[in-house]
Short mmCIF file of N, CA and C in Angstrom, two decimals:
data_model
loop_
_atom_site.label_atom_id
_atom_site.label_comp_id
_atom_site.label_asym_id
_atom_site.label_seq_id
_atom_site.Cartn_x
_atom_site.Cartn_y
_atom_site.Cartn_z
N MET A 3 33.35 21.98 -12.93
CA MET A 3 32.52 19.95 -13.57
C MET A 3 31.84 19.72 -11.90
N THR A 4 31.28 18.71 -12.00
CA THR A 4 30.62 18.10 -10.81
C THR A 4 30.93 16.74 -10.94
N THR A 5 31.19 16.43 -10.15
CA THR A 5 31.36 14.91 -10.08
C THR A 5 29.75 13.98 -9.01
N HIS A 6 29.61 13.34 -10.57
CA HIS A 6 28.35 12.25 -9.68
C HIS A 6 28.97 11.25 -9.18
N THR A 7 28.99 10.08 -8.19
CA THR A 7 28.77 8.77 -7.72
C THR A 7 27.88 8.38 -7.68
N PRO A 8 28.40 7.31 -7.95
CA PRO A 8 26.96 6.23 -8.01
C PRO A 8 25.91 6.40 -7.19
N ASP A 9 26.06 7.02 -5.99
CA ASP A 9 24.99 7.01 -5.01
C ASP A 9 24.32 8.06 -4.90
N SER A 10 24.94 8.93 -5.16
CA SER A 10 24.09 10.21 -5.58
C SER A 10 23.65 10.63 -7.50
N ARG A 11 24.10 9.62 -7.67
CA ARG A 11 23.07 9.16 -9.44
C ARG A 11 21.75 8.55 -8.52
N LEU A 12 21.62 7.47 -7.92
CA LEU A 12 21.20 6.31 -7.16
C LEU A 12 20.44 7.53 -6.40
N ALA A 13 21.05 8.47 -5.38
CA ALA A 13 19.27 8.44 -4.25
C ALA A 13 18.84 9.79 -5.60
N SER A 14 19.61 10.70 -6.53
CA SER A 14 18.26 11.49 -7.32
C SER A 14 17.68 10.95 -7.70
N ARG A 15 17.18 9.59 -7.53
CA ARG A 15 15.75 8.21 -8.66
C ARG A 15 15.23 8.79 -7.72
N ALA A 16 15.53 9.15 -6.70
CA ALA A 16 14.63 8.45 -4.97
C ALA A 16 13.36 8.95 -5.50
N PRO A 17 12.70 9.70 -5.67
CA PRO A 17 11.32 10.07 -5.32
C PRO A 17 10.57 9.57 -6.86
N GLU A 18 10.99 9.64 -7.82
CA GLU A 18 10.54 8.10 -9.55
C GLU A 18 10.65 6.24 -7.99
N THR A 19 11.05 6.78 -7.43
CA THR A 19 11.36 5.46 -6.58
C THR A 19 10.11 4.89 -5.54
N LEU A 20 9.85 6.34 -5.51
CA LEU A 20 8.87 5.95 -3.57
C LEU A 20 7.46 6.20 -5.51
N SER A 21 7.77 6.79 -6.30
CA SER A 21 6.02 6.51 -6.54
C SER A 21 6.28 5.70 -7.62
N LEU A 22 7.17 5.06 -8.02
CA LEU A 22 6.83 2.96 -8.12
C LEU A 22 6.30 2.57 -6.63
N LEU A 23 6.97 2.65 -6.39
CA LEU A 23 6.74 1.80 -4.47
C LEU A 23 4.67 1.48 -4.43
N ARG A 24 5.06 2.73 -4.33
CA ARG A 24 3.39 3.68 -4.15
C ARG A 24 2.08 2.45 -5.03
N ILE A 25 2.57 3.10 -6.62
CA ILE A 25 1.45 2.87 -7.44
C ILE A 25 1.79 1.29 -7.58
N VAL A 26 3.26 0.42 -7.51
CA VAL A 26 3.39 -1.16 -7.62
C VAL A 26 2.57 -2.25 -5.96
N SER A 27 2.07 -1.20 -4.85
CA SER A 27 1.71 -1.78 -3.77
C SER A 27 0.57 -1.60 -3.89
N ALA A 28 -0.17 -0.49 -4.24
CA ALA A 28 -1.35 0.22 -4.62
C ALA A 28 -1.75 -0.65 -5.63
N LEU A 29 -1.37 -1.26 -6.52
CA LEU A 29 -1.69 -1.83 -7.72
C LEU A 29 -2.18 -4.10 -7.11
N ILE A 30 -1.55 -4.05 -6.19
CA ILE A 30 -1.47 -5.74 -5.91
C ILE A 30 -2.21 -5.09 -4.51
N PHE A 31 -1.89 -4.11 -3.93
CA PHE A 31 -3.08 -3.87 -2.45
C PHE A 31 -4.25 -4.48 -3.47
N LEU A 32 -4.88 -3.10 -4.20
CA LEU A 32 -6.61 -2.96 -4.45
C LEU A 32 -6.92 -4.54 -5.02
N LEU A 33 -6.01 -5.32 -5.31
CA LEU A 33 -6.66 -6.93 -6.12
C LEU A 33 -7.42 -7.85 -4.83
N HIS A 34 -6.87 -7.85 -3.61
CA HIS A 34 -7.03 -7.92 -2.37
C HIS A 34 -9.25 -8.16 -2.25
N GLY A 35 -9.12 -6.10 -2.57
CA GLY A 35 -10.24 -5.81 -2.22
C GLY A 35 -10.74 -6.27 -3.27
N SER A 36 -10.46 -6.36 -4.53
CA SER A 36 -11.17 -6.65 -5.95
C SER A 36 -11.94 -7.66 -5.66
N GLN A 37 -10.95 -9.42 -5.45
CA GLN A 37 -11.40 -10.58 -4.60
C GLN A 37 -12.22 -10.61 -3.83
N LYS A 38 -12.47 -9.94 -2.70
CA LYS A 38 -12.55 -9.89 -1.60
C LYS A 38 -14.68 -9.67 -1.83
N LEU A 39 -14.38 -8.31 -3.28
CA LEU A 39 -15.52 -7.67 -2.57
C LEU A 39 -16.62 -8.65 -4.61
N PHE A 40 -16.05 -8.78 -5.05
CA PHE A 40 -16.48 -9.64 -6.42
C PHE A 40 -15.71 -10.16 -7.54
N ALA A 41 -14.63 -11.10 -6.30
CA ALA A 41 -14.65 -12.43 -6.73
C ALA A 41 -13.87 -12.63 -8.15
N PHE A 42 -12.59 -11.62 -8.23
CA PHE A 42 -11.60 -11.12 -9.11
C PHE A 42 -10.67 -10.70 -8.82
N PRO A 43 -9.10 -11.13 -9.00
CA PRO A 43 -8.89 -12.70 -9.71
C PRO A 43 -10.14 -13.77 -8.91
N PRO A 44 -10.48 -13.67 -9.33
CA PRO A 44 -11.79 -15.71 -8.62
C PRO A 44 -10.76 -16.12 -8.19
N THR A 45 -11.91 -16.45 -6.70
CA THR A 45 -11.69 -16.67 -5.70
C THR A 45 -12.69 -17.36 -5.15
N GLU A 46 -11.91 -18.75 -3.89
CA GLU A 46 -13.33 -19.34 -3.55
C GLU A 46 -14.32 -18.55 -2.37
N GLN A 47 -13.15 -17.81 -1.83
CA GLN A 47 -13.29 -16.15 -0.52
C GLN A 47 -14.43 -15.18 -1.07
N GLN A 48 -15.24 -15.12 -0.82
CA GLN A 48 -15.94 -13.63 -0.71
C GLN A 48 -17.36 -13.73 0.68
N PRO A 49 -16.30 -12.51 1.54
CA PRO A 49 -16.98 -12.12 2.96
C PRO A 49 -18.63 -11.70 2.28
N PRO A 50 -19.14 -12.06 3.58
CA PRO A 50 -20.32 -10.83 2.66
C PRO A 50 -19.92 -9.34 3.95
N LEU A 51 -20.34 -8.07 3.39
CA LEU A 51 -19.80 -7.07 2.76
C LEU A 51 -20.03 -6.29 3.63
N ALA A 52 -21.18 -7.16 4.89
CA ALA A 52 -20.97 -6.08 6.54
C ALA A 52 -20.18 -6.97 7.50
N SER A 53 -19.16 -7.78 7.30
CA SER A 53 -18.99 -8.36 7.91
C SER A 53 -17.51 -7.79 8.17
N LEU A 54 -16.49 -7.58 9.50
CA LEU A 54 -14.60 -7.46 8.63
C LEU A 54 -13.99 -7.48 7.92
N MET A 55 -13.83 -8.71 7.53
CA MET A 55 -13.46 -8.71 6.41
C MET A 55 -14.56 -7.43 4.94
N GLY A 56 -15.49 -7.90 4.86
CA GLY A 56 -15.64 -7.03 3.75
C GLY A 56 -15.90 -5.86 3.88
N VAL A 57 -15.38 -5.30 4.98
CA VAL A 57 -15.44 -3.75 5.19
C VAL A 57 -13.56 -3.86 4.60
N GLY A 58 -12.83 -4.33 4.96
CA GLY A 58 -11.57 -4.90 4.95
C GLY A 58 -11.68 -4.57 2.96
N GLY A 59 -12.07 -5.47 2.75
CA GLY A 59 -12.16 -5.08 1.22
C GLY A 59 -12.96 -3.48 0.08
N VAL A 60 -13.73 -3.14 1.22
CA VAL A 60 -13.90 -2.07 0.93
C VAL A 60 -12.45 -0.90 1.20
N LEU A 61 -11.77 -1.31 2.08
CA LEU A 61 -10.64 -0.42 2.62
C LEU A 61 -9.88 -0.65 1.35
N GLU A 62 -9.34 -1.85 1.03
CA GLU A 62 -8.45 -2.19 0.13
C GLU A 62 -8.67 -1.86 -1.28
N LEU A 63 -9.83 -1.93 -2.15
CA LEU A 63 -9.70 -1.11 -3.01
C LEU A 63 -9.85 0.05 -2.75
N ILE A 64 -10.75 0.60 -1.88
CA ILE A 64 -11.11 1.43 -2.92
C ILE A 64 -9.42 2.63 -2.17
N GLY A 65 -9.19 2.32 -1.27
CA GLY A 65 -8.18 3.53 -0.30
C GLY A 65 -6.84 2.16 -1.15
N GLY A 66 -6.57 1.40 -2.00
CA GLY A 66 -6.02 0.93 -3.32
C GLY A 66 -5.90 2.23 -4.38
N LEU A 67 -6.52 1.89 -4.46
CA LEU A 67 -6.95 3.02 -5.64
C LEU A 67 -6.86 4.76 -5.80
N LEU A 68 -7.30 5.03 -4.06
CA LEU A 68 -6.50 6.16 -4.05
C LEU A 68 -4.77 6.43 -3.94
N LEU A 69 -4.18 5.38 -3.23
CA LEU A 69 -2.62 5.33 -3.62
C LEU A 69 -2.63 5.10 -4.87
N LEU A 70 -3.03 4.32 -5.60
CA LEU A 70 -2.95 4.57 -7.01
C LEU A 70 -2.25 5.57 -8.34
N ALA A 71 -3.80 6.49 -7.46
CA ALA A 71 -3.63 7.69 -7.91
C ALA A 71 -2.34 8.92 -7.71
N GLY A 72 -2.38 7.83 -6.46
CA GLY A 72 -1.15 9.50 -5.64
C GLY A 72 -2.69 10.45 -5.15
N LEU A 73 -3.75 10.48 -4.42
CA LEU A 73 -4.74 11.35 -4.24
C LEU A 73 -5.00 10.44 -2.66
N PHE A 74 -5.41 12.38 -1.46
CA PHE A 74 -5.45 12.25 -0.76
C PHE A 74 -4.10 10.95 0.07
N THR A 75 -2.99 10.81 -0.75
CA THR A 75 -2.41 10.02 -0.36
C THR A 75 -1.60 9.80 0.50
N ARG A 76 -0.97 11.34 2.17
CA ARG A 76 -1.24 10.52 3.10
C ARG A 76 -1.78 9.72 4.46
N PRO A 77 -3.19 10.54 4.56
CA PRO A 77 -4.24 10.26 5.48
C PRO A 77 -4.58 8.80 4.61
N VAL A 78 -4.52 8.56 3.62
CA VAL A 78 -4.96 6.92 3.58
C VAL A 78 -4.32 5.88 3.90
N ALA A 79 -3.14 6.23 3.14
CA ALA A 79 -1.61 5.70 3.81
C ALA A 79 -1.09 5.51 5.17
N PHE A 80 -1.77 6.21 5.73
CA PHE A 80 -1.96 6.10 7.60
C PHE A 80 -3.34 5.02 7.78
N VAL A 81 -4.20 5.32 6.86
CA VAL A 81 -4.69 4.20 7.58
C VAL A 81 -4.95 3.32 7.31
N LEU A 82 -4.40 2.52 6.17
CA LEU A 82 -4.18 2.01 5.56
C LEU A 82 -2.42 0.55 6.33
N SER A 83 -2.06 1.39 7.13
CA SER A 83 -1.17 0.24 7.83
C SER A 83 -1.87 0.14 8.96
N GLY A 84 -2.69 1.32 9.38
CA GLY A 84 -3.41 1.09 10.97
C GLY A 84 -3.86 -0.35 10.63
N MET A 85 -4.97 -0.38 8.86
CA MET A 85 -5.67 -1.23 9.05
C MET A 85 -5.25 -3.02 8.79
N MET A 86 -3.77 -2.41 8.30
CA MET A 86 -2.73 -3.91 8.47
C MET A 86 -2.05 -4.42 9.77
N ALA A 87 -1.54 -3.27 10.47
CA ALA A 87 -0.88 -4.15 11.22
C ALA A 87 -2.12 -4.33 12.98
N VAL A 88 -3.61 -3.29 12.14
CA VAL A 88 -4.97 -4.73 13.08
C VAL A 88 -5.04 -5.58 12.22
N ALA A 89 -4.64 -6.32 11.40
CA ALA A 89 -5.19 -6.95 10.47
C ALA A 89 -4.18 -8.38 10.84
N TYR A 90 -3.22 -7.93 10.50
CA TYR A 90 -1.70 -8.75 11.43
C TYR A 90 -2.92 -9.61 12.81
N TRP A 91 -2.38 -8.44 13.85
CA TRP A 91 -2.70 -9.41 15.25
C TRP A 91 -4.09 -9.48 15.47
N MET A 92 -5.74 -9.66 14.97
CA MET A 92 -6.02 -10.61 14.85
C MET A 92 -6.15 -11.53 14.01
N PHE A 93 -6.11 -11.12 13.36
CA PHE A 93 -5.81 -12.67 11.64
C PHE A 93 -4.84 -13.72 11.80
N HIS A 94 -3.86 -13.48 11.80
CA HIS A 94 -2.59 -13.80 11.63
C HIS A 94 -1.65 -14.25 12.78
N ALA A 95 -1.12 -12.87 13.88
CA ALA A 95 -0.85 -13.71 14.95
C ALA A 95 -1.87 -14.75 15.42
N PRO A 96 -2.63 -14.92 15.79
CA PRO A 96 -3.04 -15.94 16.70
C PRO A 96 -2.80 -17.12 16.39
N GLY A 97 -2.86 -17.61 14.83
CA GLY A 97 -2.22 -18.95 13.94
C GLY A 97 -1.07 -19.10 14.79
N SER A 98 0.00 -18.26 14.95
CA SER A 98 2.12 -18.41 14.86
C SER A 98 2.36 -17.38 15.49
N LEU A 99 3.21 -17.32 16.14
CA LEU A 99 4.18 -16.42 16.42
C LEU A 99 4.58 -15.40 15.40
N TYR A 100 5.05 -17.00 14.56
CA TYR A 100 5.91 -16.20 13.39
C TYR A 100 5.12 -16.24 12.33
N PRO A 101 5.34 -14.56 11.19
CA PRO A 101 4.72 -14.33 10.19
C PRO A 101 4.60 -16.30 8.76
N THR A 102 5.50 -16.24 9.16
CA THR A 102 6.15 -17.14 7.55
C THR A 102 5.08 -18.66 8.34
N LEU A 103 5.00 -19.00 8.98
CA LEU A 103 3.32 -19.43 9.17
C LEU A 103 2.28 -19.06 9.74
N ASN A 104 1.79 -17.96 9.67
CA ASN A 104 0.44 -17.79 10.00
C ASN A 104 0.15 -17.02 9.01
N GLY A 105 1.04 -16.71 7.44
CA GLY A 105 0.21 -15.93 6.53
C GLY A 105 0.39 -14.92 6.67
N GLY A 106 0.92 -13.63 7.66
CA GLY A 106 0.66 -13.12 8.13
C GLY A 106 1.94 -11.26 7.56
N ASP A 107 2.78 -11.93 6.51
CA ASP A 107 3.96 -11.84 6.04
C ASP A 107 3.88 -10.16 5.08
N ALA A 108 2.39 -10.49 4.25
CA ALA A 108 2.04 -9.44 3.01
C ALA A 108 1.47 -8.78 4.24
N ALA A 109 0.77 -8.81 5.56
CA ALA A 109 0.29 -7.72 6.13
C ALA A 109 1.21 -6.99 6.74
N ILE A 110 1.99 -7.52 7.05
CA ILE A 110 3.25 -6.68 7.71
C ILE A 110 4.45 -5.46 6.89
N LEU A 111 4.81 -6.63 5.75
CA LEU A 111 4.99 -5.52 4.64
C LEU A 111 3.84 -4.37 4.37
N TYR A 112 2.84 -4.87 4.54
CA TYR A 112 1.80 -3.92 3.92
C TYR A 112 1.93 -2.72 5.20
N CYS A 113 1.88 -3.17 6.08
CA CYS A 113 1.80 -2.04 7.37
C CYS A 113 3.30 -1.27 6.90
N PHE A 114 4.75 -1.65 6.84
CA PHE A 114 4.93 -0.49 6.73
C PHE A 114 5.69 0.05 5.87
N VAL A 115 5.17 -0.68 4.75
CA VAL A 115 5.13 0.12 3.24
C VAL A 115 3.97 1.28 3.18
N PHE A 116 2.90 0.76 3.79
CA PHE A 116 1.65 1.96 4.25
C PHE A 116 2.22 3.07 4.39
N LEU A 117 3.10 2.99 5.91
CA LEU A 117 3.86 3.52 6.94
C LEU A 117 4.59 4.64 6.40
N TYR A 118 5.47 3.65 5.77
CA TYR A 118 6.41 4.94 5.33
C TYR A 118 6.16 5.77 4.10
N ILE A 119 4.87 4.45 3.41
CA ILE A 119 4.64 5.97 2.65
C ILE A 119 3.24 7.43 3.38
N PHE A 120 3.36 6.80 4.50
CA PHE A 120 2.19 7.88 5.06
C PHE A 120 3.81 9.03 5.58
N VAL A 121 4.87 8.81 5.65
CA VAL A 121 5.83 9.79 6.17
C VAL A 121 6.83 10.16 5.22
N ALA A 122 6.90 9.70 3.66
CA ALA A 122 7.29 9.85 2.81
C ALA A 122 6.90 11.07 1.64
N GLY A 123 5.55 10.29 2.01
CA GLY A 123 4.77 11.23 0.81
C GLY A 123 4.54 10.42 -0.29
N PRO A 124 3.67 10.52 -1.21
CA PRO A 124 3.07 10.06 -2.57
C PRO A 124 3.98 9.92 -3.19
N GLY A 125 5.22 10.80 -3.23
CA GLY A 125 6.09 10.62 -5.00
C GLY A 125 5.94 11.76 -5.94
N PRO A 126 6.73 12.47 -7.53
CA PRO A 126 6.14 13.38 -7.95
C PRO A 126 5.77 12.46 -8.90
N TRP A 127 5.16 11.22 -9.41
CA TRP A 127 3.48 10.90 -10.16
C TRP A 127 2.60 11.03 -9.73
N SER A 128 1.91 11.48 -9.03
CA SER A 128 1.17 11.67 -8.09
C SER A 128 -0.31 12.93 -8.83
N LEU A 129 -1.28 12.12 -8.34
CA LEU A 129 -2.55 13.77 -8.18
C LEU A 129 -2.57 14.90 -7.19
N ASP A 130 -1.90 14.89 -5.86
CA ASP A 130 -1.49 15.18 -4.94
C ASP A 130 -0.34 15.95 -5.90
N ALA A 131 1.19 15.93 -5.98
CA ALA A 131 2.03 16.44 -6.60
C ALA A 131 1.42 17.44 -7.47
N MET A 132 0.44 16.90 -9.12
CA MET A 132 0.34 17.73 -9.47
C MET A 132 -0.80 18.70 -8.83
N MET A 133 -1.23 18.20 -8.02
CA MET A 133 -2.11 19.84 -7.47
C MET A 133 -1.29 20.69 -6.39
N ARG A 134 -0.49 20.21 -6.22
CA ARG A 134 0.47 20.66 -5.34
C ARG A 134 1.11 21.85 -5.90
N ARG A 135 1.48 21.26 -7.54
CA ARG A 135 2.26 22.38 -8.51
C ARG A 135 1.11 22.87 -9.00
N ARG A 136 -0.29 23.28 -9.23
CA ARG A 136 -0.49 23.83 -9.52
C ARG A 136 -1.10 25.23 -8.68
#
C-alpha cells in the first residue's frame, strides 16, 4: 500500500500547474501586445509599429499566442525572457532603482516566469507535448 504525503500529492500536480502558469502568463502578456497594436483593451498609448514599443507589441502578441498554445515554447520563452530583461533596463530602471517606483515589477516577473518556462518546458497541456506524444 502506497502512502501519499501532502507533498507528494502536490508534486504530482506540478506538470499541470506548469501548464497553468504558462497559459495564464501568456494570456495576460498577449494583452499587452494587443493593447499596443490594436488599442484593445482600450488605451491612449498606441506606439508606431516601427518603434521599439511597436516591435515589443508584435513580440508580446505573437509570442503570447505561441506560449498560450504551447507551441515552440522553449525558444519563444527564451526570447520573451530576454525581451523583458531589456525592457526593464531600458525603460524602467532609469526611472528609479526600485521596481515598485519605476513600474517595472511586471517586466521582472515576466522575465523570470519566462526563464522558468524556458528551462521547465511547456507542461503537458501544450501543442509541443501533443506533438511529442505522436
